[in-house]
Short mmCIF file of C-alpha atoms in Angstrom, two decimals:
data_model
loop_
_atom_site.label_atom_id
_atom_site.label_comp_id
_atom_site.label_asym_id
_atom_site.label_seq_id
_atom_site.Cartn_x
_atom_site.Cartn_y
_atom_site.Cartn_z
CA MET A 1 71.12 96.67 49.05
CA ARG A 2 71.08 93.17 49.79
CA LYS A 3 74.87 93.15 51.48
CA PHE A 4 73.40 96.27 53.74
CA GLY A 5 70.38 93.98 55.04
CA ILE A 6 72.55 91.66 56.10
CA MET A 7 74.87 94.25 57.72
CA LEU A 8 71.82 96.13 59.32
CA ALA A 9 70.70 92.61 60.42
CA PHE A 10 73.88 91.24 61.88
CA CYS A 11 74.06 94.91 63.87
CA ILE A 12 70.90 94.45 65.11
CA SER A 13 71.50 90.60 66.39
CA ALA A 14 74.85 91.96 67.96
CA ALA A 15 73.23 94.88 69.64
CA MET A 16 70.61 92.26 71.13
CA THR A 17 73.45 90.16 72.30
CA ASN A 18 75.20 93.08 74.05
CA ALA A 19 71.77 93.76 75.45
CA GLN A 20 71.41 90.96 77.46
CA SER A 21 73.43 91.84 80.98
CA ILE A 22 73.70 89.52 83.87
CA GLY A 23 70.70 90.99 85.38
CA THR A 24 68.37 90.20 82.33
CA VAL A 25 69.55 86.93 82.44
CA ILE A 26 68.87 86.55 86.23
CA GLU A 27 65.60 88.09 86.18
CA GLY A 28 64.68 85.58 83.30
CA PHE A 29 65.91 82.44 85.52
CA ILE A 30 63.88 83.36 88.25
CA LYS A 31 60.89 83.85 85.75
CA ASP A 32 61.03 80.80 84.20
CA TYR A 33 62.35 78.98 87.21
CA ASN A 34 59.18 79.70 89.04
CA ALA A 35 57.04 78.59 85.87
CA LEU A 36 58.32 75.42 86.28
CA ASP A 37 56.61 74.73 89.52
CA MET A 38 59.65 73.08 90.88
CA PRO A 39 59.39 72.39 94.51
CA TRP A 40 62.77 72.73 96.59
CA MET A 41 64.59 69.47 97.73
CA GLY A 42 63.28 70.09 101.48
CA TYR A 43 65.32 68.22 104.45
CA ASP A 44 63.69 64.61 104.21
CA TYR A 45 65.33 62.58 102.47
CA ARG A 46 62.50 59.94 101.74
CA GLU A 47 60.00 62.60 100.77
CA TYR A 48 62.42 63.97 98.20
CA LEU A 49 62.64 60.94 96.72
CA GLN A 50 59.08 59.55 96.68
CA ALA A 51 57.92 63.10 95.18
CA ILE A 52 60.51 63.10 92.29
CA PRO A 53 58.54 63.12 89.06
CA ALA A 54 58.43 61.78 85.81
CA VAL A 55 61.37 61.72 83.34
CA SER A 56 60.04 63.82 81.15
CA VAL A 57 59.30 66.30 83.58
CA ILE A 58 62.98 65.82 84.70
CA ASP A 59 64.11 66.28 81.15
CA GLN A 60 62.16 69.66 80.80
CA ARG A 61 64.12 70.86 83.81
CA LEU A 62 67.05 70.00 82.54
CA ALA A 63 66.56 71.62 79.09
CA PHE A 64 65.48 75.00 81.41
CA VAL A 65 69.61 74.89 83.05
CA GLU A 66 70.95 74.18 79.75
CA LYS A 67 69.16 77.02 78.40
CA TYR A 68 70.35 79.48 80.93
CA GLU A 69 73.96 77.76 81.09
CA ALA A 70 74.09 78.79 77.08
CA LYS A 71 72.80 82.46 78.06
CA LEU A 72 75.51 82.98 80.99
CA LYS A 73 78.02 81.64 78.60
CA ALA A 74 77.35 84.20 75.54
CA LEU A 75 77.56 87.15 77.94
CA ASP A 76 80.11 89.94 77.42
CA ARG A 77 82.08 89.73 80.27
CA LYS A 78 85.20 92.44 79.37
CA LYS A 79 83.37 95.17 81.14
CA TRP A 80 81.81 93.64 84.40
CA THR A 81 81.45 95.15 87.51
CA PRO A 82 82.75 93.15 90.67
CA ALA A 83 79.17 93.14 91.40
CA GLU A 84 78.12 91.49 88.18
CA LYS A 85 80.99 89.07 88.63
CA GLN A 86 79.53 88.05 91.59
CA ARG A 87 76.06 87.37 90.07
CA ALA A 88 77.12 85.27 87.68
CA VAL A 89 79.40 83.01 89.92
CA LEU A 90 75.93 82.53 91.68
CA LEU A 91 73.84 81.74 89.03
CA GLN A 92 76.34 79.35 87.76
CA TYR A 93 76.76 78.02 91.04
CA TYR A 94 72.63 77.41 90.98
CA LEU A 95 72.79 76.18 87.64
CA ASP A 96 75.38 74.02 88.38
CA LEU A 97 73.50 72.48 91.68
CA HIS A 98 70.42 72.06 89.51
CA ARG A 99 72.29 70.06 86.72
CA GLN A 100 73.60 67.34 89.54
CA ARG A 101 70.17 67.35 91.13
CA PHE A 102 68.17 66.80 87.79
CA THR A 103 70.88 64.04 86.60
CA LEU A 104 70.71 62.59 89.96
CA GLU A 105 66.64 62.65 89.80
CA LYS A 106 67.00 61.36 86.23
CA GLN A 107 69.23 58.24 87.04
CA PHE A 108 67.32 57.30 89.89
CA LYS A 109 63.83 57.11 87.55
CA ASN A 110 65.74 55.08 85.17
CA SER A 111 66.61 52.45 87.80
CA ALA A 112 65.52 49.19 88.11
CA ASP A 113 65.85 49.44 91.86
CA GLN A 114 63.95 52.62 93.52
CA GLU A 115 63.82 51.26 96.72
CA ILE A 116 63.70 54.09 99.60
CA PRO A 117 65.53 52.73 102.61
CA ALA A 118 64.06 53.63 105.78
CA ASP A 119 67.60 54.03 107.66
CA GLY A 120 69.83 56.04 105.39
CA PHE A 121 71.49 56.53 101.80
CA SER A 122 74.19 54.09 102.74
CA LYS A 123 71.48 51.44 102.28
CA MET A 124 70.43 52.97 98.96
CA ALA A 125 71.93 52.08 94.81
CA ASN A 126 74.09 55.18 94.53
CA GLY A 127 73.50 56.33 98.04
CA GLN A 128 77.27 57.65 98.18
CA GLU A 129 76.83 60.39 95.46
CA TRP A 130 72.79 61.50 96.74
CA TYR A 131 74.59 62.00 100.26
CA ARG A 132 77.43 63.91 98.90
CA PHE A 133 74.98 65.99 96.96
CA PHE A 134 72.32 66.11 100.03
CA ILE A 135 75.30 67.73 101.64
CA LEU A 136 76.23 70.38 98.89
CA ALA A 137 72.66 71.49 99.08
CA ALA A 138 71.72 71.95 102.26
CA ASN A 139 75.39 73.27 103.61
CA GLY A 140 76.58 75.52 100.42
CA ILE A 141 80.03 74.13 99.58
CA ASP A 142 81.26 70.47 98.44
CA ILE A 143 82.81 68.43 101.58
CA SER A 144 83.11 64.87 101.95
CA PRO A 145 81.70 62.57 104.50
CA GLU A 146 84.88 61.55 105.57
CA GLU A 147 86.11 64.99 106.47
CA ILE A 148 82.54 65.94 108.11
CA TYR A 149 83.34 62.48 110.09
CA ARG A 150 86.90 63.67 110.84
CA TYR A 151 85.80 67.27 111.98
CA GLY A 152 83.09 66.41 114.09
CA GLN A 153 84.74 63.59 116.02
CA SER A 154 87.82 66.21 116.35
CA GLU A 155 85.79 68.90 117.47
CA VAL A 156 83.60 65.89 120.13
CA ASP A 157 87.28 65.83 121.38
CA LYS A 158 87.66 69.17 121.94
CA ILE A 159 84.79 69.87 124.15
CA HIS A 160 85.35 66.93 126.23
CA GLY A 161 88.07 68.55 126.99
CA LYS A 162 86.47 71.54 127.75
CA ILE A 163 83.93 70.15 129.76
CA ALA A 164 86.55 68.25 131.59
CA GLU A 165 88.40 71.42 132.73
CA ILE A 166 84.82 72.70 133.60
CA GLN A 167 84.00 69.89 135.80
CA GLN A 168 87.77 70.09 137.62
CA ARG A 169 86.81 73.72 138.84
CA LEU A 170 83.48 72.84 139.65
CA GLY A 171 84.66 70.05 142.04
CA PHE A 172 84.20 67.02 140.55
CA GLU A 173 87.28 66.20 139.10
CA LYS A 174 87.27 62.56 139.07
CA ASP A 175 83.51 62.17 139.90
CA SER A 176 81.64 61.80 136.40
CA THR A 177 78.68 60.34 137.98
CA GLY A 178 78.47 63.11 140.98
CA PHE A 179 78.77 65.82 138.25
CA GLN A 180 76.06 65.01 136.14
CA ASN A 181 73.80 63.97 139.17
CA TYR A 182 74.74 67.86 140.12
CA LEU A 183 73.56 69.13 136.78
CA ARG A 184 70.10 67.61 137.28
CA ASN A 185 69.26 69.69 139.94
CA ALA A 186 66.65 71.10 140.15
CA SER A 187 67.95 74.62 140.67
CA PHE A 188 69.30 74.65 136.70
CA PHE A 189 65.84 74.67 135.91
CA LEU A 190 63.33 77.36 135.49
CA ASN A 191 59.48 76.35 135.80
CA ASN A 192 57.47 80.02 135.54
CA ARG A 193 57.41 81.20 131.92
CA ASP A 194 56.69 84.98 133.12
CA THR A 195 60.43 84.61 135.01
CA ILE A 196 62.00 83.07 131.70
CA VAL A 197 60.54 85.80 129.62
CA ALA A 198 62.14 88.44 131.96
CA ARG A 199 65.53 86.65 132.05
CA TYR A 200 65.36 86.63 128.24
CA GLU A 201 64.44 90.55 128.04
CA LYS A 202 67.35 91.03 130.71
CA THR A 203 69.76 89.03 128.26
CA ASP A 204 68.25 91.29 125.40
CA ALA A 205 69.12 94.48 126.95
CA GLN A 206 72.67 93.19 128.07
CA VAL A 207 73.70 91.84 124.51
CA ARG A 208 72.50 95.12 122.69
CA ALA A 209 74.80 97.16 125.36
CA HIS A 210 77.86 95.24 124.14
CA LEU A 211 77.05 95.07 120.06
CA THR A 212 79.94 97.39 119.35
CA ASN A 213 82.56 95.19 120.47
CA MET A 214 81.71 92.71 117.41
CA PHE A 215 79.47 95.42 115.12
CA GLU A 216 79.87 98.68 113.68
CA PRO A 217 78.10 101.11 115.43
CA GLY A 218 75.81 102.06 112.29
CA SER A 219 74.74 98.31 112.48
CA VAL A 220 73.40 97.97 116.17
CA LYS A 221 69.91 99.44 116.22
CA VAL A 222 68.52 96.31 116.03
CA PRO A 223 64.05 95.78 115.88
CA GLU A 224 62.85 94.26 118.86
CA ILE A 225 62.32 91.02 119.42
CA ALA A 226 59.46 89.11 121.34
CA CYS A 227 60.38 86.15 123.11
CA MET A 228 57.40 83.83 123.87
CA THR A 229 56.90 79.59 124.32
CA TRP A 230 57.06 77.56 121.63
CA PRO A 231 53.30 76.14 121.36
CA ASP A 232 52.67 72.50 121.79
CA ALA A 233 56.31 71.87 122.41
CA GLY A 234 57.05 68.53 123.09
CA LEU A 235 59.72 65.49 123.75
CA TYR A 236 61.19 66.29 119.91
CA THR A 237 60.90 69.71 120.45
CA PRO A 238 64.10 71.62 119.81
CA PRO A 239 65.44 74.11 122.32
CA ALA A 240 64.35 77.00 120.37
CA ARG A 241 63.44 78.53 116.82
CA TYR A 242 63.29 81.59 115.31
CA LEU A 243 60.35 83.33 112.87
CA SER A 244 60.76 86.32 111.82
CA THR A 245 58.07 89.22 110.88
CA ASP A 246 57.35 87.29 107.51
CA ASP A 247 56.87 83.45 109.03
CA ASN A 248 54.00 83.99 111.31
CA ALA A 249 51.03 85.74 112.47
CA TYR A 250 52.11 87.72 115.47
CA GLY A 251 52.70 90.55 113.39
CA LYS A 252 56.45 90.91 114.95
CA ALA A 253 59.92 88.70 115.01
CA VAL A 254 59.68 86.00 117.73
CA PHE A 255 61.92 84.06 119.43
CA GLN A 256 60.00 81.09 120.92
CA PHE A 257 61.99 78.63 123.72
CA ASN A 258 61.13 75.03 124.82
CA PHE A 259 59.31 74.98 127.62
CA TYR A 260 58.02 71.41 127.96
CA GLY A 261 57.36 69.56 130.99
CA GLU A 262 57.25 73.21 132.13
CA ARG A 263 60.69 73.42 132.38
CA HIS A 264 63.77 75.21 130.91
CA ASN A 265 67.37 74.89 131.79
CA THR A 266 68.89 77.99 132.50
CA ARG A 267 72.76 77.04 131.51
CA ALA A 268 71.36 77.00 128.00
CA MET A 269 69.72 80.43 127.99
CA ASP A 270 72.49 82.38 126.90
CA TRP A 271 73.67 80.36 123.79
CA ILE A 272 69.87 79.93 122.93
CA PHE A 273 69.39 84.12 122.75
CA MET A 274 72.41 84.29 120.82
CA HIS A 275 71.83 81.74 118.34
CA GLU A 276 67.77 82.37 117.98
CA ALA A 277 67.55 86.47 118.70
CA ILE A 278 70.86 88.97 118.75
CA PRO A 279 73.25 88.63 117.13
CA GLY A 280 72.26 85.34 115.36
CA HIS A 281 69.31 85.04 113.27
CA HIS A 282 67.11 87.96 113.99
CA PHE A 283 70.18 90.26 113.71
CA GLN A 284 71.25 88.40 110.67
CA ARG A 285 67.96 88.25 108.92
CA TRP A 286 67.76 92.43 109.41
CA MET A 287 71.11 93.20 108.21
CA ILE A 288 70.26 91.10 104.78
CA ASN A 289 66.82 93.04 104.62
CA SER A 290 68.64 96.44 105.20
CA SER A 291 71.40 95.61 101.98
CA SER A 292 69.12 94.98 99.23
CA PRO A 293 69.23 91.29 98.98
CA GLU A 294 70.09 89.08 96.06
CA PRO A 295 66.99 88.12 94.42
CA LEU A 296 68.47 84.83 93.64
CA THR A 297 68.99 84.05 97.59
CA GLU A 298 65.87 84.90 98.00
CA MET A 299 64.71 81.61 95.86
CA PHE A 300 66.73 79.45 98.42
CA PHE A 301 67.12 78.92 101.53
CA GLU A 302 71.06 78.76 102.26
CA GLY A 303 70.85 76.98 105.99
CA GLY A 304 75.09 77.22 105.76
CA ILE A 305 75.43 80.67 105.85
CA LEU A 306 72.25 81.07 108.40
CA GLU A 307 72.78 78.26 111.14
CA GLY A 308 76.40 78.67 110.79
CA TRP A 309 76.49 82.74 111.52
CA ALA A 310 74.02 82.29 114.46
CA THR A 311 76.22 79.08 115.48
CA TYR A 312 79.35 81.43 114.86
CA VAL A 313 78.32 84.14 117.50
CA GLU A 314 77.58 81.71 120.05
CA TYR A 315 81.32 81.54 120.74
CA PHE A 316 81.43 85.22 121.73
CA GLY A 317 79.11 85.05 124.18
CA GLU A 318 81.57 86.95 126.97
CA GLU A 319 82.01 90.22 124.32
CA MET A 320 78.20 90.27 124.21
CA GLY A 321 78.39 90.33 128.22
CA LEU A 322 77.28 86.98 128.63
CA TYR A 323 78.68 83.66 129.59
CA ARG A 324 79.85 85.30 132.94
CA ASP A 325 80.35 81.69 134.65
CA ASP A 326 81.38 78.66 134.49
CA LEU A 327 77.92 76.97 133.52
CA SER A 328 77.22 79.19 131.14
CA TRP A 329 79.92 78.27 129.33
CA LEU A 330 79.02 74.61 130.43
CA GLY A 331 75.64 75.19 128.54
CA LYS A 332 77.11 76.28 125.60
CA TRP A 333 79.53 73.49 124.95
CA GLU A 334 76.89 71.23 126.12
CA TRP A 335 74.81 72.15 123.24
CA ASP A 336 78.09 72.21 120.76
CA LEU A 337 78.68 68.53 121.65
CA VAL A 338 75.40 67.53 120.54
CA ARG A 339 75.84 69.30 117.28
CA SER A 340 79.21 68.10 116.97
CA ALA A 341 78.28 64.33 117.35
CA ARG A 342 75.31 64.74 115.04
CA LEU A 343 78.31 65.31 112.27
CA VAL A 344 79.55 61.82 113.30
CA ILE A 345 76.17 60.57 113.62
CA SER A 346 75.03 61.84 109.79
CA ALA A 347 78.45 60.45 108.12
CA GLY A 348 78.36 57.14 110.10
CA ILE A 349 74.57 56.44 109.26
CA HIS A 350 74.20 57.96 105.41
CA HIS A 351 78.40 56.80 104.51
CA TYR A 352 79.62 54.47 106.69
CA GLY A 353 76.35 52.13 106.90
CA TRP A 354 75.83 52.43 110.68
CA THR A 355 73.01 51.23 112.27
CA LYS A 356 70.56 53.02 114.47
CA ALA A 357 72.05 50.95 117.21
CA GLN A 358 75.74 51.54 116.42
CA ALA A 359 74.52 55.53 116.22
CA LEU A 360 72.81 55.26 119.66
CA ASP A 361 75.82 53.89 121.25
CA TYR A 362 78.06 56.31 120.06
CA TRP A 363 75.97 58.80 121.65
CA LYS A 364 75.61 56.78 125.09
CA LYS A 365 79.80 57.14 124.68
CA ASN A 366 79.97 60.64 123.99
CA VAL A 367 77.22 62.68 125.46
CA PRO A 368 76.52 62.51 128.71
CA GLY A 369 73.95 63.34 130.48
CA GLN A 370 71.31 63.98 127.44
CA ASP A 371 70.10 60.33 126.47
CA ASP A 372 66.82 62.33 126.94
CA ILE A 373 67.12 63.54 123.01
CA ALA A 374 69.22 60.48 121.66
CA ASP A 375 66.51 58.91 119.93
CA ARG A 376 65.10 62.61 118.90
CA GLU A 377 68.48 63.87 117.76
CA ILE A 378 69.69 60.11 116.08
CA THR A 379 66.09 59.96 114.22
CA ARG A 380 66.98 63.74 113.10
CA CYS A 381 70.36 62.39 111.82
CA ILE A 382 68.63 59.56 109.84
CA ASN A 383 65.54 61.57 108.35
CA TRP A 384 67.55 64.65 107.45
CA PRO A 385 71.31 63.41 106.22
CA ALA A 386 72.49 67.03 105.70
CA GLN A 387 70.47 69.77 107.58
CA VAL A 388 72.36 68.74 110.58
CA LEU A 389 75.40 69.44 109.41
CA THR A 390 74.88 72.90 108.50
CA TYR A 391 75.76 74.66 111.95
CA LYS A 392 79.01 73.43 112.69
CA ILE A 393 79.95 73.59 108.78
CA GLY A 394 78.62 76.66 108.44
CA ALA A 395 80.38 77.94 111.27
CA LYS A 396 83.62 76.41 110.37
CA THR A 397 83.84 78.18 107.20
CA ILE A 398 82.96 81.17 108.41
CA PHE A 399 86.18 81.23 110.87
CA GLU A 400 88.12 79.98 107.90
CA ILE A 401 86.88 83.10 105.74
CA ARG A 402 87.70 85.40 109.07
CA ASP A 403 91.64 83.59 109.05
CA ALA A 404 92.05 84.73 105.78
CA TRP A 405 91.05 88.21 106.30
CA GLU A 406 93.22 88.37 109.57
CA LYS A 407 95.99 86.29 107.55
CA ARG A 408 95.68 89.60 104.78
CA ASP A 409 95.23 92.37 107.37
CA GLY A 410 97.51 91.60 110.15
CA LYS A 411 97.19 93.79 112.82
CA LYS A 412 94.79 96.14 110.88
CA PHE A 413 92.11 93.44 111.10
CA ASP A 414 88.69 95.00 112.15
CA VAL A 415 86.31 92.33 113.28
CA ARG A 416 83.70 94.57 113.07
CA LYS A 417 84.49 95.28 109.55
CA PHE A 418 84.33 91.31 108.74
CA HIS A 419 81.06 90.70 110.47
CA SER A 420 79.62 93.73 108.13
CA TRP A 421 81.06 92.68 105.46
CA LEU A 422 79.97 89.09 105.59
CA LEU A 423 76.52 90.24 106.53
CA THR A 424 75.95 92.08 103.89
CA ARG A 425 76.62 89.93 101.28
CA GLY A 426 73.05 88.09 101.80
CA ASP A 427 71.98 84.55 102.66
CA LEU A 428 75.00 83.42 100.42
CA PRO A 429 75.94 79.77 99.51
CA LEU A 430 78.95 79.30 101.50
CA ALA A 431 81.44 78.04 98.28
CA VAL A 432 80.36 81.32 96.67
CA LEU A 433 81.10 83.38 99.62
CA LYS A 434 84.27 82.06 100.32
CA GLY A 435 85.26 82.53 96.70
CA LEU A 436 84.36 86.32 96.70
CA ASP A 437 87.62 88.88 96.51
CA VAL A 438 87.66 90.21 99.98
CA GLN A 439 89.40 93.59 98.99
#
C-alpha cells in the first residue's frame, strides 16, 4: 500500500510537470514581472543609473530570473509546435537580457566608484560593458561598438556620394557653397499649416494607391491617420512623431510634424510620411495589432524592429509613388546622413572617448547644411547612447533578413510575402527575428 502511494504521488508530480506548458510559464513570468514593479530602462543612461535600487532589491530580481530559467529548462520540448519553440526562444532572450541587466546593476551598486559622468559611458567605470548592454537592450541585437562605428562611417561615405550625384545633376558640381545656399532658399519651405496638411493628405492618397507594389492585397486596408502640427515644438524637437490611438487624447492615430518657426521643409515630406504613417509606424502598428500580438513583446519596447521598419521603408519611396524628383530623394538622403552620423558619434563618445567638441567637429565635416541641429543631435547621442542607433541598425538587420529570403527563394522571391511575414511576427527583438526559421 505504501509503495502504491509513492507511485501515485510520483505520477501526480509527473503529470503536473508535463502540464506546465510554455504558455503557462510565460503567463507566470508576466504576472510575477509586473508584481515586482520593475521600471524598464528608458533611453537616458544617467536617469537609469541614478534609479538603480539597493542590492537587496536587485537580488530579488535576480531570484525571479533564476526561477523562470529553471521553469523554462524543466519543460518537455519533444512535441512542441514551431510557435511554442519561438515563444521559448523569446522568453529565453528576455531572461538572458534581464540577467545581464541585474548583474551589471549589482556590480555598479557594489562598486566603490558610483560616479555617473555627464559625457558618456567611456568616462565611467565598467562603461564599455554598460554601453554594449545598452546597445543590446535598445536594438534587440548584440552588435559591437566597433562594428557600429564602421557601419556608420561606410553609410556616411555612401550618402555623401548620393548627394554629390544630385548636386551635380542640379548644376552645382564643383560649387558646394552655392549648393547649400540654394537649399536654404525660401521656396523649399512651407509656412502655412493648412497647406502642409493638405499636401500630406495628398501624399497619403498617393501611397495608399501604390501599396500593392510592396504589400499583399489583404494588408492594404489601413485605417485613417490624421496629420497635425506638433504642439509646442521647439529647437530640440525632431522632424515628426507618430502617436497611435492608444497613445494620445485625440481618439485617433495621428502623426505630428515639426512646425517650429512656422516653416516646414518640403524636401523632407515624402520620407516623413513614409516613416511616421504609411507604410511606416502606423501601418506596422496596424499589422501587428491585426495578428494577435505576443503578450511578452507587449511588455517591452523593441526599438530595433519598430524604428528599423520605419527607416527601412524610406528606401522604397518610388514604389510608393513618391520621390518623383531629385529634391525628394535629397530630402531622404539628408536625414539618412544625420542618422548615419549618429552611429559614428555615439560609438565615438561612448566607446572611443570622444568629447562633445570632437563630435561637433565630426558633424561639421560630414553633415553639411545642418549645423542648426548639431547640438540637438549630439546631445541626444550623449544622453541616449543606444536609442539613436535603432533606426539604422534596425533597417540594416531587416535588409539582412530580406537578403536571406532572396537567397533562399531566388527568382520566386516575393517581397510582398516577405513583408507580410515580417510584420505579422510582431515587434520581436531583432536577434529573435533574425534567428527564426523562415520556412
